[in-house]
mmCIF file of C-alpha atoms in Angstrom:
data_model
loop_
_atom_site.group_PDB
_atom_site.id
_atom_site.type_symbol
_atom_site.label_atom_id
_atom_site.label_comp_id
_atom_site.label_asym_id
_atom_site.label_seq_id
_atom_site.Cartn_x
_atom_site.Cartn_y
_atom_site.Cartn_z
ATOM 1 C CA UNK A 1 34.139 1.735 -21.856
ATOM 2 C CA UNK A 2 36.309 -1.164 -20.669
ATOM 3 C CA UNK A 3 39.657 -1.701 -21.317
ATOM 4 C CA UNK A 4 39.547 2.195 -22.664
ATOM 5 C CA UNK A 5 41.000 3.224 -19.319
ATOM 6 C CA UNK A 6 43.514 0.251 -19.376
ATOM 7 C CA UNK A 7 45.098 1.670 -22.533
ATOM 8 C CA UNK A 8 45.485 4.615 -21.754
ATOM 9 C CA UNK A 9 47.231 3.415 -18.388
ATOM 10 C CA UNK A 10 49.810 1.596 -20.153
ATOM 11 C CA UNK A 11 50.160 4.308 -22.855
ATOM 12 C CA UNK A 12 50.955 6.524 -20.340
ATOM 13 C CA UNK A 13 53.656 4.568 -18.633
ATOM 14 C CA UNK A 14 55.012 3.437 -21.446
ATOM 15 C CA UNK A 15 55.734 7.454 -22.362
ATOM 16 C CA UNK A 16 57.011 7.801 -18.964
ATOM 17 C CA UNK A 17 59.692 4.880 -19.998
ATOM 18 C CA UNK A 18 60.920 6.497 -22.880
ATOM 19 C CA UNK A 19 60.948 10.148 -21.345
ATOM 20 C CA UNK A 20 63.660 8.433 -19.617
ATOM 21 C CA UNK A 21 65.750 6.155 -21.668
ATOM 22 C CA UNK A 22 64.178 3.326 -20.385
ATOM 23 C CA UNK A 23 63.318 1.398 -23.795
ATOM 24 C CA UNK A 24 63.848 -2.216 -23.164
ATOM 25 C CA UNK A 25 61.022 -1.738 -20.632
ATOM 26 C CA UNK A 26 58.806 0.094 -22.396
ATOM 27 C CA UNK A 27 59.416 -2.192 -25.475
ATOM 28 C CA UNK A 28 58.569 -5.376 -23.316
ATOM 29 C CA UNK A 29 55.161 -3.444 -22.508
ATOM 30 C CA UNK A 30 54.490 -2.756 -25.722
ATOM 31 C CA UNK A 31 54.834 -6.330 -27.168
ATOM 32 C CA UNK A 32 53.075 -8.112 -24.540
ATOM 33 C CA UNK A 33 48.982 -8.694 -24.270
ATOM 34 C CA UNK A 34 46.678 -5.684 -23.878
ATOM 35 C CA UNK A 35 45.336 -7.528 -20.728
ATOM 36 C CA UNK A 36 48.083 -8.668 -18.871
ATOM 37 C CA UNK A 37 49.331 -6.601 -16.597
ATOM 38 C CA UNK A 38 52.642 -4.319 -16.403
ATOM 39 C CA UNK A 39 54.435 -5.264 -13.688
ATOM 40 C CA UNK A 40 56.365 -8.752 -14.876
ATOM 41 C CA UNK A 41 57.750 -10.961 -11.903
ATOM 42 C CA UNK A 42 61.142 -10.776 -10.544
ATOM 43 C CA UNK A 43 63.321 -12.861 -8.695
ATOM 44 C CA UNK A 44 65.803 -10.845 -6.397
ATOM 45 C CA UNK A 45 68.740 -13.288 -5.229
ATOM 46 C CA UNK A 46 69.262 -12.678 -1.489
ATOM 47 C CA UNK A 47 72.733 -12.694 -1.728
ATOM 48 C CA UNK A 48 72.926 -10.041 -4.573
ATOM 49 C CA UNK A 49 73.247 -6.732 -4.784
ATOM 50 C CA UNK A 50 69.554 -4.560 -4.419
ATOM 51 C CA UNK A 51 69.139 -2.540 -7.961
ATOM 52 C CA UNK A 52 67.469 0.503 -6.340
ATOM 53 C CA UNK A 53 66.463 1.624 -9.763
ATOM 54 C CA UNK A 54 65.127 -1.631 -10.906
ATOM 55 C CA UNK A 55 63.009 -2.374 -7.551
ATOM 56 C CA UNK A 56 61.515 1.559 -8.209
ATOM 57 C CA UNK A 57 60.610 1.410 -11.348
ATOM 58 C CA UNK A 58 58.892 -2.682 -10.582
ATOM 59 C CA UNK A 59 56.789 -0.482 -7.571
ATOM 60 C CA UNK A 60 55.988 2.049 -10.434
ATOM 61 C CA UNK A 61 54.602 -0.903 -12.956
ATOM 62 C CA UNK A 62 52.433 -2.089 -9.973
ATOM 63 C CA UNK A 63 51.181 1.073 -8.821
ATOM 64 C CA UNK A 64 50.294 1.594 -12.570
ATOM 65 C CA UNK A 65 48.068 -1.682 -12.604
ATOM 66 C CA UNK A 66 46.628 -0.426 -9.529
ATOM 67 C CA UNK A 67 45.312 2.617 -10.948
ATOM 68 C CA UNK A 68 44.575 0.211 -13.971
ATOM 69 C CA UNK A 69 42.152 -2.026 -11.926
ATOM 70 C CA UNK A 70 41.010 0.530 -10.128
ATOM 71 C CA UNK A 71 39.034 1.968 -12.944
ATOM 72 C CA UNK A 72 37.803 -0.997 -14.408
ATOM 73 C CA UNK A 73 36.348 -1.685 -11.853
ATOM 74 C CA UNK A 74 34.531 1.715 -11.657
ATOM 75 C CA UNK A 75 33.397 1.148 -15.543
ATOM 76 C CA UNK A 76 32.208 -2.737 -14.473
ATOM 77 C CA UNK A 77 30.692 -0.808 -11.748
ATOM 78 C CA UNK A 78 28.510 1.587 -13.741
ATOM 79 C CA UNK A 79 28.163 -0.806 -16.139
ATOM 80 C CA UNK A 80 26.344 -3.318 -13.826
ATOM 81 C CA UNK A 81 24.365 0.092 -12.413
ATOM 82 C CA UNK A 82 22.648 0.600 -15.364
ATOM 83 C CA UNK A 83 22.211 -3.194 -15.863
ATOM 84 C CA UNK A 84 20.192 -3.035 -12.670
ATOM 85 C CA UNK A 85 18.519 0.102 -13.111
ATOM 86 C CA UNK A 86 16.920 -1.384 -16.528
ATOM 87 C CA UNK A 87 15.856 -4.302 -15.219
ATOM 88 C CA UNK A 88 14.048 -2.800 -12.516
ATOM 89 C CA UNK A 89 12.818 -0.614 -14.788
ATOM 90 C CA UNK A 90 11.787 -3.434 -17.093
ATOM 91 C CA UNK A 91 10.234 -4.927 -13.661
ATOM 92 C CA UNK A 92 8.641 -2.141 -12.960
ATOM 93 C CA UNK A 93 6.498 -1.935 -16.489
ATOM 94 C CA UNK A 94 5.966 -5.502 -16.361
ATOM 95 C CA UNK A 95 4.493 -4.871 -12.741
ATOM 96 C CA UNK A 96 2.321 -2.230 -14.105
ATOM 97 C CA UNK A 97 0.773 -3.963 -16.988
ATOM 98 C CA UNK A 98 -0.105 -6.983 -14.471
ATOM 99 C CA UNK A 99 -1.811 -4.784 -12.097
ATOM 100 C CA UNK A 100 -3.973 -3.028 -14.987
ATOM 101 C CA UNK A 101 -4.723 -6.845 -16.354
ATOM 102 C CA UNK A 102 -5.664 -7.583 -12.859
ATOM 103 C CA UNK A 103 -7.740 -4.263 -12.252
ATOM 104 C CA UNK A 104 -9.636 -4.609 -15.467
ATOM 105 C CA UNK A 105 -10.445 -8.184 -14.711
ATOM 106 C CA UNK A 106 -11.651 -6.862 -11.572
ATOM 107 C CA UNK A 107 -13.792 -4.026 -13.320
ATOM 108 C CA UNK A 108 -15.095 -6.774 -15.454
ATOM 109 C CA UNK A 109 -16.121 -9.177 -12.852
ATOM 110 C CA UNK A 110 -17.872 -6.023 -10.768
ATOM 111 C CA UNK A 111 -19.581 -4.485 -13.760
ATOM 112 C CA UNK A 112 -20.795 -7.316 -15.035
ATOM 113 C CA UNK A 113 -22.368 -8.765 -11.882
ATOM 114 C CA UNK A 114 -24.121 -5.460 -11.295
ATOM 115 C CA UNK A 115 -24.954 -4.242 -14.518
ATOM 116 C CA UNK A 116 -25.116 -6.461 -17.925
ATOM 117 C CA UNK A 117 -25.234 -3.408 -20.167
ATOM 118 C CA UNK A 118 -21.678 -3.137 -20.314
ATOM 119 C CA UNK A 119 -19.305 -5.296 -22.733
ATOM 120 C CA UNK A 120 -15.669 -3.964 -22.437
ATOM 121 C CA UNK A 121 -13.695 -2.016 -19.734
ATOM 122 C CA UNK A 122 -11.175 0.902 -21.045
ATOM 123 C CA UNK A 123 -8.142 2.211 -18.723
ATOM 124 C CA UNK A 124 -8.234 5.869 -18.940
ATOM 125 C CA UNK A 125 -5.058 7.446 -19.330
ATOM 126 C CA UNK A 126 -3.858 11.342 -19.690
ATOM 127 C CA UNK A 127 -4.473 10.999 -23.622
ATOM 128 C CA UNK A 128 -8.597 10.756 -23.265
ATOM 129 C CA UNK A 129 -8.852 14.335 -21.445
ATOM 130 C CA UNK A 130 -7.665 17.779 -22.696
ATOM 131 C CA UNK A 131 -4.193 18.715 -22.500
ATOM 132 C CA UNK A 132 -3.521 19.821 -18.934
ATOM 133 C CA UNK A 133 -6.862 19.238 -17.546
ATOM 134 C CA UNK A 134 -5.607 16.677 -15.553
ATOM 135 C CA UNK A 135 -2.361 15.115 -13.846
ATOM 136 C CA UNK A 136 -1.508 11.460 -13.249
ATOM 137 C CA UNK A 137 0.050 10.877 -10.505
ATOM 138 C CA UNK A 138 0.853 6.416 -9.940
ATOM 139 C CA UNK A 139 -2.105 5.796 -11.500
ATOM 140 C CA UNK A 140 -4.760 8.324 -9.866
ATOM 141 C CA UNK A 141 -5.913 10.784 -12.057
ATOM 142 C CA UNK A 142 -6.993 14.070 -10.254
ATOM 143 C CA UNK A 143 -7.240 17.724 -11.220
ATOM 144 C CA UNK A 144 -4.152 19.585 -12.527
ATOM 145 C CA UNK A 145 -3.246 21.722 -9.689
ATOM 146 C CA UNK A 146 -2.227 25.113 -9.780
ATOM 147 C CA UNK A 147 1.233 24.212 -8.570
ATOM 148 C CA UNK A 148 2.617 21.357 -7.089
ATOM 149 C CA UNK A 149 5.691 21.332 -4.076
ATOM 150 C CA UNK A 150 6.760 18.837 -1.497
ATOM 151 C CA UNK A 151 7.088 19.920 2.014
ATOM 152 C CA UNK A 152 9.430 18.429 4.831
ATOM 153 C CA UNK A 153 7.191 17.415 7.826
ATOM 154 C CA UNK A 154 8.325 16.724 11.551
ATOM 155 C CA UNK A 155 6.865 14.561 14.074
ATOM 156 C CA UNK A 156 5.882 15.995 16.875
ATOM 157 C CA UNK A 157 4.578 12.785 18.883
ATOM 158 C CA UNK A 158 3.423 9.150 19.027
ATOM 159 C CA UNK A 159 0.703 7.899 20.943
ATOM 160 C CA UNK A 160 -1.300 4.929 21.613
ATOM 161 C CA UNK A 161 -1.460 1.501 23.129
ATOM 162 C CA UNK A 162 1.865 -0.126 22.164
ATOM 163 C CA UNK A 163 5.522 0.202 22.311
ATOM 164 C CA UNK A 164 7.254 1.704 19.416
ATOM 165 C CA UNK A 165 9.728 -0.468 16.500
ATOM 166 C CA UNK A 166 10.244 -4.287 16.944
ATOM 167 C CA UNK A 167 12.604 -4.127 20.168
ATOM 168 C CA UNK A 168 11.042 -8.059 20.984
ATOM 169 C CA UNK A 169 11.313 -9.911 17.921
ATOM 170 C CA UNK A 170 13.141 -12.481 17.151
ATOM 171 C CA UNK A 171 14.425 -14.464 14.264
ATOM 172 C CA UNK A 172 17.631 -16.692 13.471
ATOM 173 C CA UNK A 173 18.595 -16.587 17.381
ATOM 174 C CA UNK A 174 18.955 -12.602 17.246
ATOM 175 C CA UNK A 175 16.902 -9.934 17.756
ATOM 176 C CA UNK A 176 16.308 -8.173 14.497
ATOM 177 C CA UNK A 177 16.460 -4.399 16.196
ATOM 178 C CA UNK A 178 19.853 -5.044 16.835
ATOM 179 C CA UNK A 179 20.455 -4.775 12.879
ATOM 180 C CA UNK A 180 17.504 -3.331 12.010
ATOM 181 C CA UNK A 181 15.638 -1.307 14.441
ATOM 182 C CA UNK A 182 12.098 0.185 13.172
ATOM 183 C CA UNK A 183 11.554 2.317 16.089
ATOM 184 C CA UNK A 184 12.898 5.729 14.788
ATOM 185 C CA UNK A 185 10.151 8.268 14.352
ATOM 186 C CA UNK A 186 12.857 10.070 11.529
ATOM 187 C CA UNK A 187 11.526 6.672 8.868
ATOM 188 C CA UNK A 188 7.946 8.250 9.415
ATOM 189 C CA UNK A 189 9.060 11.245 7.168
ATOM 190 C CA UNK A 190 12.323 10.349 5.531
ATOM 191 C CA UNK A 191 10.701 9.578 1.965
ATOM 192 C CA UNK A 192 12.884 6.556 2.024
ATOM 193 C CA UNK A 193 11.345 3.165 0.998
ATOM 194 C CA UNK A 194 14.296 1.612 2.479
ATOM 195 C CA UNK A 195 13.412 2.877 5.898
ATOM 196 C CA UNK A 196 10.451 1.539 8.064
ATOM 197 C CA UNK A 197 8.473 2.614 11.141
ATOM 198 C CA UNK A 198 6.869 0.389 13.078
ATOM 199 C CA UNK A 199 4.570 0.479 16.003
ATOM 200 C CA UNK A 200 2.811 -2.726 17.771
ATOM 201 C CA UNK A 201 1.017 -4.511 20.453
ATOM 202 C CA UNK A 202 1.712 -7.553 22.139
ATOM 203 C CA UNK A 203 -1.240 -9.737 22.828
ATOM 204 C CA UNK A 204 -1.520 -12.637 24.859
ATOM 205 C CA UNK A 205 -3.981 -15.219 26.161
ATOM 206 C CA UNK A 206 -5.159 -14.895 29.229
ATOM 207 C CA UNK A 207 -3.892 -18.047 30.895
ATOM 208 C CA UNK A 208 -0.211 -16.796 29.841
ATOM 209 C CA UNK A 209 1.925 -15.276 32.483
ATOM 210 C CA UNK A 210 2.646 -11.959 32.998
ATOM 211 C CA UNK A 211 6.430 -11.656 31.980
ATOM 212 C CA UNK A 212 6.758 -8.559 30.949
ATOM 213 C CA UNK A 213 5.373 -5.107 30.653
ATOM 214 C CA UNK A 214 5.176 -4.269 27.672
ATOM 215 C CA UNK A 215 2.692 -7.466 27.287
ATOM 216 C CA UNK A 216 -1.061 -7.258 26.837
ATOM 217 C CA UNK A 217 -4.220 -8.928 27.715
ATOM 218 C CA UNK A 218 -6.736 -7.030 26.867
ATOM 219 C CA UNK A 219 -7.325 -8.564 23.139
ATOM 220 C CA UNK A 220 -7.665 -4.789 21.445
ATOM 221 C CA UNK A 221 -6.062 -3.752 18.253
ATOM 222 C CA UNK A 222 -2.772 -1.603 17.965
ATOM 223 C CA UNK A 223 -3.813 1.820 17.494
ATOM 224 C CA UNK A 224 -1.514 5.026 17.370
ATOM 225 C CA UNK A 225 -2.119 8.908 17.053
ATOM 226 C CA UNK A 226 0.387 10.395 14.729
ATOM 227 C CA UNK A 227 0.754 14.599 14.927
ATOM 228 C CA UNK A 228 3.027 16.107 12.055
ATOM 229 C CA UNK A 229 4.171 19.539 11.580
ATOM 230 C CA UNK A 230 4.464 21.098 8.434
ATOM 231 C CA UNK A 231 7.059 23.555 7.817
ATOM 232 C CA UNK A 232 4.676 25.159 5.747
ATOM 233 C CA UNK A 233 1.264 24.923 5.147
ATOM 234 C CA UNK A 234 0.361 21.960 2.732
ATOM 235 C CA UNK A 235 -3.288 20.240 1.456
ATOM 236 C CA UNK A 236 -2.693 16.664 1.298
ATOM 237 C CA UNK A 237 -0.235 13.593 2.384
ATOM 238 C CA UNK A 238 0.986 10.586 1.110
ATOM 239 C CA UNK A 239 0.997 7.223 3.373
ATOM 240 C CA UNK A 240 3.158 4.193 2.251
ATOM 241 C CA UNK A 241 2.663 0.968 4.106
ATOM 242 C CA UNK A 242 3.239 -2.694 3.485
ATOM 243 C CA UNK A 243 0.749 -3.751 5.095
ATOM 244 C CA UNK A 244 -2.608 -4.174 3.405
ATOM 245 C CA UNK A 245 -4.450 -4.490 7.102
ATOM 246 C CA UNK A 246 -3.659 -1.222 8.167
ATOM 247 C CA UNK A 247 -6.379 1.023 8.905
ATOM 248 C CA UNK A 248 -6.996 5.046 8.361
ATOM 249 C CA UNK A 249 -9.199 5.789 11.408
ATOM 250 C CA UNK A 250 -9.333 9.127 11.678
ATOM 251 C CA UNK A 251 -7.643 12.600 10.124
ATOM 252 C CA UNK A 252 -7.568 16.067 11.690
ATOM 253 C CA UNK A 253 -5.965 18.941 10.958
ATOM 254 C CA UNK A 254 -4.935 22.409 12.214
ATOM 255 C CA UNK A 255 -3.354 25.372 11.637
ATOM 256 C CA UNK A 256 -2.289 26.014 14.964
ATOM 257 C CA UNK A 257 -1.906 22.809 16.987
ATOM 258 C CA UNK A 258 -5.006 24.214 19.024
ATOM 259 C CA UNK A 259 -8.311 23.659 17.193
ATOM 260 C CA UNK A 260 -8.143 20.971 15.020
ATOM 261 C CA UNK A 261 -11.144 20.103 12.474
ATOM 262 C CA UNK A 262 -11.915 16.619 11.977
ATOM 263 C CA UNK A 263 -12.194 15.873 7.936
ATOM 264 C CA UNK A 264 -12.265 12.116 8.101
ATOM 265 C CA UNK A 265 -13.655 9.710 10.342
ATOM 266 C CA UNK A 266 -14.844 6.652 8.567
ATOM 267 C CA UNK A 267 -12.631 3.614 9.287
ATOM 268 C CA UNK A 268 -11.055 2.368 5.779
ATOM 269 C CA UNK A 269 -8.081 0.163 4.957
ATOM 270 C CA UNK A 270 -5.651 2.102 2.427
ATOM 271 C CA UNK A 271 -4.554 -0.705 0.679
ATOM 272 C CA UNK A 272 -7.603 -2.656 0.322
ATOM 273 C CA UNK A 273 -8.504 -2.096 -3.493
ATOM 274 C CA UNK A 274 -11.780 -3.878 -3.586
ATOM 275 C CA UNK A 275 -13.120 -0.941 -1.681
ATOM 276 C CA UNK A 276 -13.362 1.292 -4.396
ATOM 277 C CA UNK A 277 -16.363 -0.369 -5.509
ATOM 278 C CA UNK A 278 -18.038 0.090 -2.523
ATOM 279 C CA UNK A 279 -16.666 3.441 -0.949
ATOM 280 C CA UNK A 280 -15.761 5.964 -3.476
ATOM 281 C CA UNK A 281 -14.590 8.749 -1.044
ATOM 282 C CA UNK A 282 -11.327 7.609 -1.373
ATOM 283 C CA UNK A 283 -8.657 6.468 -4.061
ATOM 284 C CA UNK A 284 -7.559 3.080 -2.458
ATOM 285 C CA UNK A 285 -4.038 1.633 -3.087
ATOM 286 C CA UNK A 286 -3.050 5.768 -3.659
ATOM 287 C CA UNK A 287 -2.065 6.607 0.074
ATOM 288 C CA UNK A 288 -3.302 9.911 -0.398
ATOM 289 C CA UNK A 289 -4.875 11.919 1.580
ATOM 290 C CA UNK A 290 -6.637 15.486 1.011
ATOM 291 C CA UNK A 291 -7.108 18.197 3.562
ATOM 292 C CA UNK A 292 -7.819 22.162 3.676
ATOM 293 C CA UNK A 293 -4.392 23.846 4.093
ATOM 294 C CA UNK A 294 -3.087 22.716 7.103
ATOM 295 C CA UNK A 295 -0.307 23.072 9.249
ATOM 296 C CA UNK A 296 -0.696 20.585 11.903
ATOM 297 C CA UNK A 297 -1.977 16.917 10.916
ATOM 298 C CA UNK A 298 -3.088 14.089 13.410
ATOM 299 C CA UNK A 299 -3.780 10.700 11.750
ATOM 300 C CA UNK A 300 -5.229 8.031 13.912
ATOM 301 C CA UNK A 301 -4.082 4.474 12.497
ATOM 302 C CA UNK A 302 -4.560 0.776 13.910
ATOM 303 C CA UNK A 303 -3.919 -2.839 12.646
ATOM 304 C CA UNK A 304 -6.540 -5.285 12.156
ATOM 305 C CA UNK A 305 -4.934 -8.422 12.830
ATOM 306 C CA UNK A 306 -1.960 -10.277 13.940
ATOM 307 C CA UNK A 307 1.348 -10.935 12.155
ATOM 308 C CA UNK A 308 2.465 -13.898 14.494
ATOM 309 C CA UNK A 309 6.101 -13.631 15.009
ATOM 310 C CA UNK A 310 8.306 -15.402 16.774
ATOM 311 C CA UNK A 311 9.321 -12.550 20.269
ATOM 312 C CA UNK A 312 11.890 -13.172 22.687
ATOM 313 C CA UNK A 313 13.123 -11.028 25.885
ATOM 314 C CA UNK A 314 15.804 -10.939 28.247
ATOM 315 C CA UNK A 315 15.170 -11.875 31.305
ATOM 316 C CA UNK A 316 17.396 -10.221 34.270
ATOM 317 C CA UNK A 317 17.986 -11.996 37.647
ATOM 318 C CA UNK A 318 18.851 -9.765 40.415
ATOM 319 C CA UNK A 319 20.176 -10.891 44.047
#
């Protein structure tokens, strides 16, 4: 707790003093304000003799309120830790109970327009099925499986129409890939939500001119082929995007990066929650999806729309 650590500090030196004879300064220590520190200012003459001893043992006091501030601040530290960590924790129930209001308002509204039987919507939670029989995983409620593991996957390649990460935008008169570049194919797997991959296409009228290459005409969507490896086999994947436009196109899978089996093909948009009531193949808002055991996955994604930011290049004039 704080100010623990600073009495201890100045217990300690204060023994030190006395272990060697050195009362008056352990007294004055002693009789002045738990908070202030040890070390008292001293005025040297320059004309006067240096007291060896008495300039040590002033670099003692301050090294002593050095280690002194050094772990209060590691106590303020912590203490501010869990400060944050319970507030976003507080956030984070808050943010739950809003999205069930808003879901059950939705459930209403749907219901009710297509059936006037029903008076009341009830969120289903583990406590309405029998022990074990299922598992609830953010909010989906599936199976219990026979056991459960998460498995590291690698990417073996990119592919489609556009350039990977955000090399050509620009914001604040910088280039935000010079701080923060979203091209690295290690964010697709990391399990970080502090890390992002991007890829996009740049589309342009056709009365603009061609400045450079990586510049499109052709008015199509971004699209992209993704092709994971598994280091061992697994039966489903989690997908976390932003972006509520982003669309699943297709998923195949293999167990040898030769033959691969096609087990979805129906264009959907993960994120897009008011297809549940008209597709129910799929858990939307989840980011899951289920497979046969697998080694190899491909996952064909593409946008569906444009974000409209501000891009910039460099142009290079050679003579």
């Amino acid at each position: 707790m704080a100010g623990e650590h600073l009495s201890n500090q100045k217990k300690y030196r204060i023994e030190e003093l006395v272990l060697n004879g050195k009362q008056e300064r352990a007294d004055r220590i002693v009789n002045s304000d738990v908070y202030s520190p040890i070390f008292q200012n001293q005025f040297y003459h320059p004309e006067a003799e240096p007291d060896l001893e008495g300039v040590n043992d002033d670099l003692s006091d301050i090294l002593n309120d050095l280690f002194i501030l050094e772990g209060e601040f590691v106590v303020l530290a912590e203490s501010y830790k869990s400060l944050l960590e319970e507030s976003i924790l507080k956030i984070d129930t808050s943010k739950r109970e809003a999205i069930a209001a808003r879901e059950k308002i939705m459930d209403m509204n749907m219901i009710c327009n297509e059936d006037n039987g029903f008076f009341q919507v009830r969120t289903l939670t583990n406590d309405d099925f029998i022990e074990k029989d299922v598992i609830n995983n953010d909010n989906v409620i599936t199976a219990w499986p026979n056991g459960f593991t998460t498995v590291d996957c690698k990417i073996i390649d990119i592919v489609g129409n556009g350039i990977e990460g955000n090399h050509y935008v620009f914001t604040n008169d910088e280039f935000i890939a010079d701080k923060n570049f979203t091209g690295n194919r290690a964010a697709v797997t990391d399990d970080n939500i502090t890390t992002i991959y991007e890829y996009q296409k740049i589309n342009a009228d056709q009365n603009e001119p061609y400045v450079f290459t990586d510049l499109n005409f052709d008015g199509t969507e971004a699209y992209c082929t993704i092709t994971l490896e598994a280091n061992e086999p697994i039966t489903s994947i989690k997908i976390l995007s932003p972006d509520n436009e982003l669309v699943l196109r297709e998923v195949q899978v293999s167990v040898d990066n030769d033959e691969y089996l096609t087990i979805m093909d129906e264009a959907l948009k993960l994120n897009k929650r008011e297809n549940i009531y008209l597709k129910s193949k799929y858990i939307y808002e989840s980011g899951i999806i289920a497979f046969p055991l697998s080694t190899y996955i491909k996952i064909s994604l593409s946008s569906d729309g444009y974000t409209g930011e501000k891009i910039a290049f460099l142009h290079e004039h050679l003579e």
